[in-house]
Amino acid sequence: MKIGIVCYPTFGGSGVVATELGKALASNGHEIHFITYSQPARLDFFSENLYYHEVSMAQYPLFDFSPYESALASKLVDVVKFEKLDLLHVHYAIPHASVAYLAKQILASHGINIPVVTTLHGTDITLVGKDKSFSPVVTFSINQSDGVTTVSESLREQTLEYFDVNRDIRVIPNFIDFSRFHNKSKEHFKRAIAPGNERVITHTSNFRKVKNTQDVVRIFKRVNDVLPSKLLMVGDGPERHNTEELARELGVSQDVRFLGKQDAIEEILSVSDLFLMPSSSESFGLAALEAMACHVPVISSNTGGLPELNVQGISGFLSNIGDVDDMAKHAIHILEDCDRLQVFKDAAFARAQEFDLAKILPLYENYYEEVVSAS
Ligand code: GMT
């Protein structure tokens, strides 16, 4: 098929899923056209089946806000028409689903039918989308899409609860590419990070409020009081400063490393013993899946789609949002005994295999076929 993919080209989960999906579809023989305002962060390999179309914005003094939606809709019309695309797959509802609807209407006036699949990723529904300033547009564009997917059953239920949606929604979970995410031997790195063979605990995120990065430090403090340990904080964002401050206040800053944004996340995960994800909202938890693929068990909150990924007492543990004592208790339970730690590591890896790209890719391909033949 010839598929247009619209996404945020940043390191955010929806952009990562869209880009990895596009790369996998291209490897499977589909012709993939990324349409976005800059080259997607993970679009880092060459394939004769991959194309990138940049949405360029005209600057004009009248515009206090750049009319990105109009520029994107015009680009979609142009690419669908001239590349003769079979389908548009847009990731993250705002503004991509409504822009795709507009492009679809314009193309219809030229006698071209382009089916649109919208994938809802999380905050487009749970935080931003249900805000009154967006919800009429989000509701309308979900209902008008030819196909809609969510990344978990929980997100599907939340979409039906928050919005007046009258259509089927297909659940297709996040996936993992084991050719990149696997346990790599990084003994020299481990010795540099944990010279006294301390346990290594890791958190990766975009440090937004929803990630509860301060809870990560609070959990670590409790673990660090009883077990020699190091905390690696990967990523950057609005909460980083407060989180660093808290590490100083709690007297653990000598054992906490803030590494900023990192590309080779799988190398950091390979030296980790435990992953922390205490988010207050998480539609799936791709970062936790990446950890599990590298044999790292997960301590998470029990919100959103996390219980569909992290299995209580098997791949890790789940606790109520904000219950840092419970999370710390479980972390210590996993980390204090080498044999038990190994059992959790093996089980985390086994659970991650359920989300192997090779299993999830056909779900998207079959869904595309269904949508195209129905429209
Ligand atoms: O929160 C992020 O990391 C970014 C956000 C996004 O929409 O770009 O991620 C969401 O989509 C990911 C991929 O489907 C999911 O794995 C994340 O759980 C989800 N984040 C939240 O729901 C907070």
mmCIF file of C-alpha atoms and ligand atoms in Angstrom:
data_model
loop_
_atom_site.group_PDB
_atom_site.id
_atom_site.type_symbol
_atom_site.label_atom_id
_atom_site.label_comp_id
_atom_site.label_asym_id
_atom_site.label_seq_id
_atom_site.Cartn_x
_atom_site.Cartn_y
_atom_site.Cartn_z
ATOM 1 C CA MET A 1 0.000 0.000 0.000
ATOM 2 C CA LYS A 2 0.960 3.665 -0.323
ATOM 3 C CA ILE A 3 0.461 5.184 3.116
ATOM 4 C CA GLY A 4 0.832 8.768 4.345
ATOM 5 C CA ILE A 5 1.850 9.063 8.018
ATOM 6 C CA VAL A 6 1.249 12.296 9.934
ATOM 7 C CA CYS A 7 2.796 12.668 13.403
ATOM 8 C CA TYR A 8 4.727 14.923 15.739
ATOM 9 C CA PRO A 9 8.351 14.490 14.686
ATOM 10 C CA THR A 10 9.644 14.805 18.261
ATOM 11 C CA PHE A 11 10.831 12.249 20.840
ATOM 12 C CA GLY A 12 7.278 11.965 22.330
ATOM 13 C CA GLY A 13 5.728 8.491 22.456
ATOM 14 C CA SER A 14 3.261 9.089 19.618
ATOM 15 C CA GLY A 15 6.013 10.302 17.269
ATOM 16 C CA VAL A 16 8.212 7.330 18.164
ATOM 17 C CA VAL A 17 5.405 4.818 17.527
ATOM 18 C CA ALA A 18 4.459 6.506 14.224
ATOM 19 C CA THR A 19 8.049 6.567 13.001
ATOM 20 C CA GLU A 20 8.877 2.997 14.037
ATOM 21 C CA LEU A 21 5.615 1.813 12.440
ATOM 22 C CA GLY A 22 6.435 3.624 9.198
ATOM 23 C CA LYS A 23 9.940 2.133 9.091
ATOM 24 C CA ALA A 24 8.581 -1.384 9.709
ATOM 25 C CA LEU A 25 5.863 -0.980 7.039
ATOM 26 C CA ALA A 26 8.500 0.247 4.567
ATOM 27 C CA SER A 27 10.652 -2.812 5.343
ATOM 28 C CA ASN A 28 7.582 -4.943 4.624
ATOM 29 C CA GLY A 29 7.282 -3.490 1.127
ATOM 30 C CA HIS A 30 4.780 -0.651 1.665
ATOM 31 C CA GLU A 31 5.534 2.822 0.320
ATOM 32 C CA ILE A 32 5.528 5.207 3.290
ATOM 33 C CA HIS A 33 5.272 8.998 3.112
ATOM 34 C CA PHE A 34 5.922 10.940 6.329
ATOM 35 C CA ILE A 35 4.277 14.345 6.250
ATOM 36 C CA THR A 36 5.312 16.635 9.096
ATOM 37 C CA TYR A 37 7.097 19.915 9.917
ATOM 38 C CA SER A 38 10.545 18.435 10.467
ATOM 39 C CA GLN A 39 12.317 15.125 9.974
ATOM 40 C CA PRO A 40 11.020 12.657 12.620
ATOM 41 C CA ALA A 41 13.657 12.046 15.323
ATOM 42 C CA ARG A 42 13.816 8.292 14.721
ATOM 43 C CA LEU A 43 13.677 8.454 10.893
ATOM 44 C CA ASP A 44 17.336 7.533 10.885
ATOM 45 C CA PHE A 45 17.638 4.862 8.248
ATOM 46 C CA PHE A 46 17.466 4.774 4.487
ATOM 47 C CA SER A 47 14.922 2.708 2.550
ATOM 48 C CA GLU A 48 13.811 3.104 -1.029
ATOM 49 C CA ASN A 49 10.224 2.864 0.308
ATOM 50 C CA LEU A 50 10.502 5.827 2.711
ATOM 51 C CA TYR A 51 9.698 9.420 1.763
ATOM 52 C CA TYR A 52 9.619 12.576 3.856
ATOM 53 C CA HIS A 53 7.534 15.629 2.895
ATOM 54 C CA GLU A 54 8.198 18.743 4.954
ATOM 55 C CA VAL A 55 5.314 21.073 5.738
ATOM 56 C CA SER A 56 6.724 24.545 5.180
ATOM 57 C CA MET A 57 5.096 27.569 6.723
ATOM 58 C CA ALA A 58 4.839 30.978 5.085
ATOM 59 C CA GLN A 59 5.711 33.711 7.620
ATOM 60 C CA TYR A 60 3.572 36.838 7.542
ATOM 61 C CA PRO A 61 3.456 39.727 10.064
ATOM 62 C CA LEU A 62 -0.345 39.367 10.404
ATOM 63 C CA PHE A 63 -0.006 35.895 11.940
ATOM 64 C CA ASP A 64 0.319 35.973 15.714
ATOM 65 C CA PHE A 65 -0.115 32.187 15.517
ATOM 66 C CA SER A 66 1.253 30.308 12.535
ATOM 67 C CA PRO A 67 -1.615 28.597 10.645
ATOM 68 C CA TYR A 68 0.060 25.146 10.739
ATOM 69 C CA GLU A 69 -3.223 23.313 10.242
ATOM 70 C CA SER A 70 -3.867 25.028 6.900
ATOM 71 C CA ALA A 71 -0.304 24.387 5.722
ATOM 72 C CA LEU A 72 -0.536 20.708 6.751
ATOM 73 C CA ALA A 73 -3.954 20.245 5.072
ATOM 74 C CA SER A 74 -2.612 21.757 1.843
ATOM 75 C CA LYS A 75 0.436 19.482 1.993
ATOM 76 C CA LEU A 76 -1.757 16.422 2.563
ATOM 77 C CA VAL A 77 -3.895 17.304 -0.451
ATOM 78 C CA ASP A 78 -0.762 17.724 -2.551
ATOM 79 C CA VAL A 79 0.935 14.487 -1.418
ATOM 80 C CA VAL A 80 -2.205 12.301 -1.606
ATOM 81 C CA LYS A 81 -2.944 13.587 -5.120
ATOM 82 C CA PHE A 82 0.511 13.384 -6.639
ATOM 83 C CA GLU A 83 1.829 10.289 -4.840
ATOM 84 C CA LYS A 84 -1.548 8.532 -5.315
ATOM 85 C CA LEU A 85 -1.746 7.413 -1.676
ATOM 86 C CA ASP A 86 -4.203 4.679 -0.630
ATOM 87 C CA LEU A 87 -4.546 5.736 3.005
ATOM 88 C CA LEU A 88 -3.642 8.427 5.538
ATOM 89 C CA HIS A 89 -2.681 7.317 9.053
ATOM 90 C CA VAL A 90 -2.598 10.228 11.509
ATOM 91 C CA HIS A 91 -1.092 9.916 14.999
ATOM 92 C CA TYR A 92 -2.317 12.060 17.923
ATOM 93 C CA ALA A 93 -5.769 13.539 17.368
ATOM 94 C CA ILE A 94 -4.880 17.201 17.863
ATOM 95 C CA PRO A 95 -4.718 18.696 15.295
ATOM 96 C CA HIS A 96 -3.955 15.813 12.939
ATOM 97 C CA ALA A 97 -7.398 14.150 12.836
ATOM 98 C CA SER A 98 -9.286 17.350 12.022
ATOM 99 C CA VAL A 99 -6.662 18.395 9.475
ATOM 100 C CA ALA A 100 -6.979 14.988 7.781
ATOM 101 C CA TYR A 101 -10.766 15.472 7.678
ATOM 102 C CA LEU A 102 -10.314 18.845 5.958
ATOM 103 C CA ALA A 103 -7.860 17.363 3.433
ATOM 104 C CA LYS A 104 -10.268 14.484 2.801
ATOM 105 C CA GLN A 105 -13.083 16.933 1.996
ATOM 106 C CA ILE A 106 -10.888 18.968 -0.349
ATOM 107 C CA LEU A 107 -9.757 15.788 -2.134
ATOM 108 C CA ALA A 108 -13.387 14.612 -2.412
ATOM 109 C CA SER A 109 -14.138 17.800 -4.327
ATOM 110 C CA HIS A 110 -11.471 16.632 -6.807
ATOM 111 C CA GLY A 111 -13.110 13.191 -7.032
ATOM 112 C CA ILE A 112 -10.452 11.498 -4.838
ATOM 113 C CA ASN A 113 -11.421 9.276 -1.896
ATOM 114 C CA ILE A 114 -8.730 8.971 0.785
ATOM 115 C CA PRO A 115 -9.536 6.827 3.840
ATOM 116 C CA VAL A 116 -8.194 8.199 7.147
ATOM 117 C CA VAL A 117 -7.082 6.128 10.147
ATOM 118 C CA THR A 118 -6.587 8.051 13.414
ATOM 119 C CA THR A 119 -4.517 6.592 16.252
ATOM 120 C CA LEU A 120 -5.214 8.060 19.678
ATOM 121 C CA HIS A 121 -2.124 7.930 21.894
ATOM 122 C CA GLY A 122 -3.054 9.246 25.301
ATOM 123 C CA THR A 123 -2.798 12.871 26.295
ATOM 124 C CA ASP A 124 -4.716 13.810 23.127
ATOM 125 C CA ILE A 125 -7.675 12.200 24.942
ATOM 126 C CA THR A 126 -6.868 12.152 28.663
ATOM 127 C CA LEU A 127 -5.486 15.671 29.125
ATOM 128 C CA VAL A 128 -5.628 17.909 26.094
ATOM 129 C CA GLY A 129 -8.520 16.449 24.141
ATOM 130 C CA LYS A 130 -11.131 16.558 26.869
ATOM 131 C CA ASP A 131 -10.347 20.240 27.504
ATOM 132 C CA LYS A 132 -13.415 22.264 26.445
ATOM 133 C CA SER A 133 -11.341 24.284 23.983
ATOM 134 C CA PHE A 134 -10.644 21.169 21.899
ATOM 135 C CA SER A 135 -13.331 18.599 22.641
ATOM 136 C CA PRO A 136 -15.928 19.471 19.923
ATOM 137 C CA VAL A 137 -13.235 19.218 17.245
ATOM 138 C CA VAL A 138 -11.748 16.032 18.714
ATOM 139 C CA THR A 139 -15.192 14.382 18.967
ATOM 140 C CA PHE A 140 -16.099 15.345 15.413
ATOM 141 C CA SER A 141 -12.827 14.239 13.880
ATOM 142 C CA ILE A 142 -12.843 10.865 15.707
ATOM 143 C CA ASN A 143 -16.368 10.211 14.441
ATOM 144 C CA GLN A 144 -15.413 11.243 10.905
ATOM 145 C CA SER A 145 -12.272 9.079 10.658
ATOM 146 C CA ASP A 146 -12.669 5.931 8.572
ATOM 147 C CA GLY A 147 -10.797 3.949 11.223
ATOM 148 C CA VAL A 148 -9.766 4.715 14.808
ATOM 149 C CA THR A 149 -7.267 2.869 16.976
ATOM 150 C CA THR A 150 -6.172 3.320 20.581
ATOM 151 C CA VAL A 151 -2.985 2.000 22.137
ATOM 152 C CA SER A 152 -4.781 0.244 25.018
ATOM 153 C CA GLU A 153 -8.191 -0.998 26.090
ATOM 154 C CA SER A 154 -8.119 1.604 28.864
ATOM 155 C CA LEU A 155 -7.673 4.441 26.348
ATOM 156 C CA ARG A 156 -10.519 3.036 24.259
ATOM 157 C CA GLU A 157 -12.795 3.106 27.324
ATOM 158 C CA GLN A 158 -11.699 6.630 28.255
ATOM 159 C CA THR A 159 -12.375 7.850 24.700
ATOM 160 C CA LEU A 160 -15.913 6.442 24.833
ATOM 161 C CA GLU A 161 -16.420 7.916 28.317
ATOM 162 C CA TYR A 162 -15.141 11.455 27.658
ATOM 163 C CA PHE A 163 -16.417 11.986 24.110
ATOM 164 C CA ASP A 164 -19.702 11.467 22.321
ATOM 165 C CA VAL A 165 -18.178 8.856 20.037
ATOM 166 C CA ASN A 166 -20.479 6.529 18.129
ATOM 167 C CA ARG A 167 -18.101 4.249 16.308
ATOM 168 C CA ASP A 168 -15.943 1.158 16.704
ATOM 169 C CA ILE A 169 -12.453 1.656 18.045
ATOM 170 C CA ARG A 170 -9.769 -0.972 17.468
ATOM 171 C CA VAL A 171 -7.143 -1.537 20.178
ATOM 172 C CA ILE A 172 -3.638 -1.979 18.753
ATOM 173 C CA PRO A 173 -1.009 -1.778 21.497
ATOM 174 C CA ASN A 174 2.444 -0.230 21.317
ATOM 175 C CA PHE A 175 5.164 -2.573 20.082
ATOM 176 C CA ILE A 176 8.875 -3.121 20.468
ATOM 177 C CA ASP A 177 11.592 -3.767 17.923
ATOM 178 C CA PHE A 178 13.876 -6.366 19.543
ATOM 179 C CA SER A 179 16.558 -5.825 16.916
ATOM 180 C CA ARG A 180 17.212 -2.509 18.696
ATOM 181 C CA PHE A 181 15.918 -3.104 22.234
ATOM 182 C CA HIS A 182 17.713 -6.054 23.780
ATOM 183 C CA ASN A 183 20.109 -6.542 26.618
ATOM 184 C CA LYS A 184 23.551 -5.430 25.431
ATOM 185 C CA SER A 185 26.752 -6.237 27.230
ATOM 186 C CA LYS A 186 27.848 -2.866 28.618
ATOM 187 C CA GLU A 187 30.015 -3.954 31.545
ATOM 188 C CA HIS A 188 32.420 -0.997 31.262
ATOM 189 C CA PHE A 189 29.478 1.426 31.369
ATOM 190 C CA LYS A 190 27.964 -0.387 34.353
ATOM 191 C CA ARG A 191 31.288 -0.157 36.242
ATOM 192 C CA ALA A 192 31.481 3.581 35.518
ATOM 193 C CA ILE A 193 27.906 4.207 36.716
ATOM 194 C CA ALA A 194 27.974 1.832 39.674
ATOM 195 C CA PRO A 195 31.634 1.287 40.668
ATOM 196 C CA GLY A 196 30.613 -0.394 43.940
ATOM 197 C CA ASN A 197 28.239 -2.753 42.122
ATOM 198 C CA GLU A 198 25.252 -0.751 43.362
ATOM 199 C CA ARG A 199 21.775 -1.510 41.999
ATOM 200 C CA VAL A 200 20.929 0.756 39.031
ATOM 201 C CA ILE A 201 17.436 2.225 38.861
ATOM 202 C CA THR A 202 16.311 4.127 35.765
ATOM 203 C CA HIS A 203 13.557 6.513 34.727
ATOM 204 C CA THR A 204 13.081 7.937 31.238
ATOM 205 C CA SER A 205 10.468 10.505 30.260
ATOM 206 C CA ASN A 206 9.855 13.984 28.961
ATOM 207 C CA PHE A 207 9.679 15.295 32.553
ATOM 208 C CA ARG A 208 6.143 16.596 32.232
ATOM 209 C CA LYS A 209 3.976 16.875 35.381
ATOM 210 C CA VAL A 210 2.022 13.753 34.422
ATOM 211 C CA LYS A 211 5.230 11.668 34.797
ATOM 212 C CA ASN A 212 5.560 12.429 38.555
ATOM 213 C CA THR A 213 9.343 12.647 38.326
ATOM 214 C CA GLN A 214 9.542 13.889 41.927
ATOM 215 C CA ASP A 215 7.946 10.616 43.028
ATOM 216 C CA VAL A 216 10.778 8.822 41.220
ATOM 217 C CA VAL A 217 13.258 10.603 43.515
ATOM 218 C CA ARG A 218 11.096 9.947 46.605
ATOM 219 C CA ILE A 219 10.979 6.213 45.803
ATOM 220 C CA PHE A 220 14.711 6.191 45.158
ATOM 221 C CA LYS A 221 15.441 7.892 48.505
ATOM 222 C CA ARG A 222 13.581 5.082 50.331
ATOM 223 C CA VAL A 223 15.435 2.382 48.374
ATOM 224 C CA ASN A 224 18.781 4.131 48.741
ATOM 225 C CA ASP A 225 18.344 4.265 52.536
ATOM 226 C CA VAL A 226 18.501 0.451 52.690
ATOM 227 C CA LEU A 227 20.299 -0.684 49.501
ATOM 228 C CA PRO A 228 23.401 0.766 47.826
ATOM 229 C CA SER A 229 21.936 2.147 44.583
ATOM 230 C CA LYS A 230 22.197 4.699 41.775
ATOM 231 C CA LEU A 231 19.392 6.480 39.921
ATOM 232 C CA LEU A 232 19.652 7.425 36.238
ATOM 233 C CA MET A 233 17.188 10.108 35.133
ATOM 234 C CA VAL A 234 16.996 10.230 31.334
ATOM 235 C CA GLY A 235 15.201 12.925 29.362
ATOM 236 C CA ASP A 236 14.375 16.559 29.840
ATOM 237 C CA GLY A 237 11.354 18.764 30.315
ATOM 238 C CA PRO A 238 9.538 21.239 32.523
ATOM 239 C CA GLU A 239 9.852 19.278 35.798
ATOM 240 C CA ARG A 240 13.560 18.589 35.590
ATOM 241 C CA HIS A 241 14.631 21.559 37.715
ATOM 242 C CA ASN A 242 12.195 20.782 40.580
ATOM 243 C CA THR A 243 13.229 17.143 40.462
ATOM 244 C CA GLU A 244 16.923 17.985 40.711
ATOM 245 C CA GLU A 245 16.144 20.326 43.622
ATOM 246 C CA LEU A 246 14.298 17.546 45.431
ATOM 247 C CA ALA A 247 17.229 15.160 44.991
ATOM 248 C CA ARG A 248 19.438 17.772 46.708
ATOM 249 C CA GLU A 249 16.892 18.409 49.492
ATOM 250 C CA LEU A 250 16.598 14.681 50.211
ATOM 251 C CA GLY A 251 20.400 14.330 50.288
ATOM 252 C CA VAL A 252 20.635 11.769 47.472
ATOM 253 C CA SER A 253 22.017 13.956 44.673
ATOM 254 C CA GLN A 254 25.435 12.197 44.821
ATOM 255 C CA ASP A 255 23.666 8.969 43.751
ATOM 256 C CA VAL A 256 21.393 10.521 41.097
ATOM 257 C CA ARG A 257 22.590 11.291 37.551
ATOM 258 C CA PHE A 258 20.464 13.509 35.291
ATOM 259 C CA LEU A 259 21.585 12.452 31.816
ATOM 260 C CA GLY A 260 19.319 14.664 29.673
ATOM 261 C CA LYS A 261 18.004 13.457 26.307
ATOM 262 C CA GLN A 262 19.777 10.331 25.112
ATOM 263 C CA ASP A 263 19.520 8.529 21.773
ATOM 264 C CA ALA A 264 21.022 5.187 22.815
ATOM 265 C CA ILE A 265 18.428 4.531 25.504
ATOM 266 C CA GLU A 266 18.801 0.761 25.066
ATOM 267 C CA GLU A 267 22.414 0.989 26.300
ATOM 268 C CA ILE A 268 21.311 2.714 29.510
ATOM 269 C CA LEU A 269 18.523 0.176 30.004
ATOM 270 C CA SER A 270 21.043 -2.636 29.510
ATOM 271 C CA VAL A 271 22.880 -1.623 32.706
ATOM 272 C CA SER A 272 19.653 -1.084 34.677
ATOM 273 C CA ASP A 273 18.134 -3.370 37.314
ATOM 274 C CA LEU A 274 14.778 -1.629 37.734
ATOM 275 C CA PHE A 275 12.621 0.910 35.891
ATOM 276 C CA LEU A 276 10.305 3.397 37.635
ATOM 277 C CA MET A 277 7.143 4.791 36.013
ATOM 278 C CA PRO A 278 4.939 6.403 38.703
ATOM 279 C CA SER A 279 2.876 8.459 36.161
ATOM 280 C CA SER A 280 -0.504 9.887 37.094
ATOM 281 C CA SER A 281 -1.770 9.074 33.583
ATOM 282 C CA GLU A 282 -0.276 6.670 31.042
ATOM 283 C CA SER A 283 -2.254 5.284 28.130
ATOM 284 C CA PHE A 284 0.235 2.477 27.476
ATOM 285 C CA GLY A 285 3.744 3.184 28.799
ATOM 286 C CA LEU A 286 6.080 2.668 25.853
ATOM 287 C CA ALA A 287 9.130 3.594 27.939
ATOM 288 C CA ALA A 288 8.303 0.756 30.354
ATOM 289 C CA LEU A 289 7.991 -1.687 27.442
ATOM 290 C CA GLU A 290 11.428 -0.569 26.182
ATOM 291 C CA ALA A 291 12.828 -1.325 29.651
ATOM 292 C CA MET A 292 11.165 -4.757 29.812
ATOM 293 C CA ALA A 293 12.569 -5.649 26.380
ATOM 294 C CA CYS A 294 16.033 -5.028 27.882
ATOM 295 C CA HIS A 295 15.213 -7.406 30.792
ATOM 296 C CA VAL A 296 14.375 -4.639 33.275
ATOM 297 C CA PRO A 297 11.416 -5.151 35.655
ATOM 298 C CA VAL A 298 9.044 -2.226 36.206
ATOM 299 C CA ILE A 299 7.582 -0.506 39.269
ATOM 300 C CA SER A 300 4.666 1.555 37.988
ATOM 301 C CA SER A 301 1.426 3.164 38.998
ATOM 302 C CA ASN A 302 -1.715 1.170 38.230
ATOM 303 C CA THR A 303 -3.262 3.835 36.012
ATOM 304 C CA GLY A 304 -4.514 3.793 32.390
ATOM 305 C CA GLY A 305 -3.007 1.094 30.188
ATOM 306 C CA LEU A 306 -0.169 0.174 32.563
ATOM 307 C CA PRO A 307 -1.992 -2.884 33.994
ATOM 308 C CA GLU A 308 -2.302 -4.164 30.399
ATOM 309 C CA LEU A 309 1.498 -4.140 30.149
ATOM 310 C CA ASN A 310 3.017 -4.630 33.599
ATOM 311 C CA VAL A 311 1.853 -7.835 35.313
ATOM 312 C CA GLN A 312 1.550 -7.582 39.105
ATOM 313 C CA GLY A 313 4.186 -9.694 40.859
ATOM 314 C CA ILE A 314 5.546 -11.052 37.556
ATOM 315 C CA SER A 315 7.143 -8.362 35.364
ATOM 316 C CA GLY A 316 7.181 -5.929 38.302
ATOM 317 C CA PHE A 317 4.609 -4.336 40.573
ATOM 318 C CA LEU A 318 1.839 -1.727 40.312
ATOM 319 C CA SER A 319 0.713 0.657 43.082
ATOM 320 C CA ASN A 320 -1.778 3.478 43.442
ATOM 321 C CA ILE A 321 -0.682 6.832 42.002
ATOM 322 C CA GLY A 322 1.444 8.673 44.565
ATOM 323 C CA ASP A 323 1.900 5.701 46.906
ATOM 324 C CA VAL A 324 5.676 6.032 47.004
ATOM 325 C CA ASP A 325 5.961 3.875 50.157
ATOM 326 C CA ASP A 326 4.322 0.915 48.401
ATOM 327 C CA MET A 327 6.423 1.451 45.267
ATOM 328 C CA ALA A 328 9.624 1.625 47.348
ATOM 329 C CA LYS A 329 8.633 -1.521 49.282
ATOM 330 C CA HIS A 330 8.178 -3.424 46.026
ATOM 331 C CA ALA A 331 11.400 -2.018 44.568
ATOM 332 C CA ILE A 332 13.368 -3.230 47.602
ATOM 333 C CA HIS A 333 11.675 -6.640 47.390
ATOM 334 C CA ILE A 334 12.872 -7.050 43.785
ATOM 335 C CA LEU A 335 16.357 -5.613 44.303
ATOM 336 C CA GLU A 336 17.438 -7.072 47.651
ATOM 337 C CA ASP A 337 17.853 -10.664 46.447
ATOM 338 C CA CYS A 338 19.992 -11.504 43.387
ATOM 339 C CA ASP A 339 18.081 -14.683 42.491
ATOM 340 C CA ARG A 340 14.710 -12.957 42.841
ATOM 341 C CA LEU A 341 15.963 -10.034 40.722
ATOM 342 C CA GLN A 342 16.947 -12.481 37.975
ATOM 343 C CA VAL A 343 13.463 -14.093 38.042
ATOM 344 C CA PHE A 344 11.831 -10.661 37.605
ATOM 345 C CA LYS A 345 14.265 -9.730 34.819
ATOM 346 C CA ASP A 346 13.439 -12.914 32.894
ATOM 347 C CA ALA A 347 9.702 -12.414 33.409
ATOM 348 C CA ALA A 348 9.847 -8.767 32.264
ATOM 349 C CA PHE A 349 11.563 -9.868 29.058
ATOM 350 C CA ALA A 350 9.031 -12.674 28.505
ATOM 351 C CA ARG A 351 6.156 -10.206 28.939
ATOM 352 C CA ALA A 352 7.742 -7.736 26.481
ATOM 353 C CA GLN A 353 7.798 -10.484 23.855
ATOM 354 C CA GLU A 354 3.978 -10.301 23.735
ATOM 355 C CA PHE A 355 4.435 -6.872 22.144
ATOM 356 C CA ASP A 356 7.021 -7.872 19.545
ATOM 357 C CA LEU A 357 6.807 -5.700 16.426
ATOM 358 C CA ALA A 358 6.436 -8.914 14.375
ATOM 359 C CA LYS A 359 3.154 -9.631 16.214
ATOM 360 C CA ILE A 360 1.705 -6.098 16.189
ATOM 361 C CA LEU A 361 2.604 -5.009 12.625
ATOM 362 C CA PRO A 362 0.087 -7.401 10.969
ATOM 363 C CA LEU A 363 -2.660 -5.943 13.190
ATOM 364 C CA TYR A 364 -2.093 -2.549 11.559
ATOM 365 C CA GLU A 365 -1.762 -4.044 8.062
ATOM 366 C CA ASN A 366 -5.012 -6.011 8.416
ATOM 367 C CA TYR A 367 -6.806 -2.971 9.800
ATOM 368 C CA TYR A 368 -5.639 -0.831 6.864
ATOM 369 C CA GLU A 369 -7.006 -3.476 4.452
ATOM 370 C CA GLU A 370 -10.364 -3.493 6.285
ATOM 371 C CA VAL A 371 -10.642 0.295 6.263
ATOM 372 C CA VAL A 372 -9.681 0.656 2.604
ATOM 373 C CA SER A 373 -12.092 -2.024 1.425
ATOM 374 C CA ALA A 374 -14.951 -0.540 3.497
ATOM 375 C CA SER A 375 -14.522 3.023 2.222
HETATM 376 O O1 GMT B 1 3.694 11.132 27.342
HETATM 377 C C1 GMT B 1 4.491 10.915 26.440
HETATM 378 O O2 GMT B 1 5.565 10.351 26.605
HETATM 379 C C2 GMT B 1 4.159 11.353 25.062
HETATM 380 C C3 GMT B 1 2.838 10.839 24.646
HETATM 381 C C4 GMT B 1 2.463 11.219 23.259
HETATM 382 O O3 GMT B 1 1.275 11.216 23.032
HETATM 383 O O4 GMT B 1 3.307 11.527 22.425
HETATM 384 O O5 GMT B 1 2.876 9.417 24.855
HETATM 385 C C5 GMT B 1 1.667 8.717 24.846
HETATM 386 O O6 GMT B 1 1.774 7.846 23.738
HETATM 387 C C6 GMT B 1 2.658 6.737 23.892
HETATM 388 C C7 GMT B 1 2.682 5.961 22.580
HETATM 389 O O7 GMT B 1 1.437 5.477 22.214
HETATM 390 C C8 GMT B 1 2.199 5.895 25.080
HETATM 391 O O8 GMT B 1 3.039 4.769 25.242
HETATM 392 C C9 GMT B 1 2.255 6.768 26.346
HETATM 393 O O9 GMT B 1 1.759 6.016 27.438
HETATM 394 C C10 GMT B 1 1.398 8.007 26.158
HETATM 395 N N1 GMT B 1 1.610 8.934 27.285
HETATM 396 C C11 GMT B 1 0.616 9.195 28.159
HETATM 397 O O10 GMT B 1 -0.491 8.703 28.104
HETATM 398 C C12 GMT B 1 0.972 10.151 29.247
#
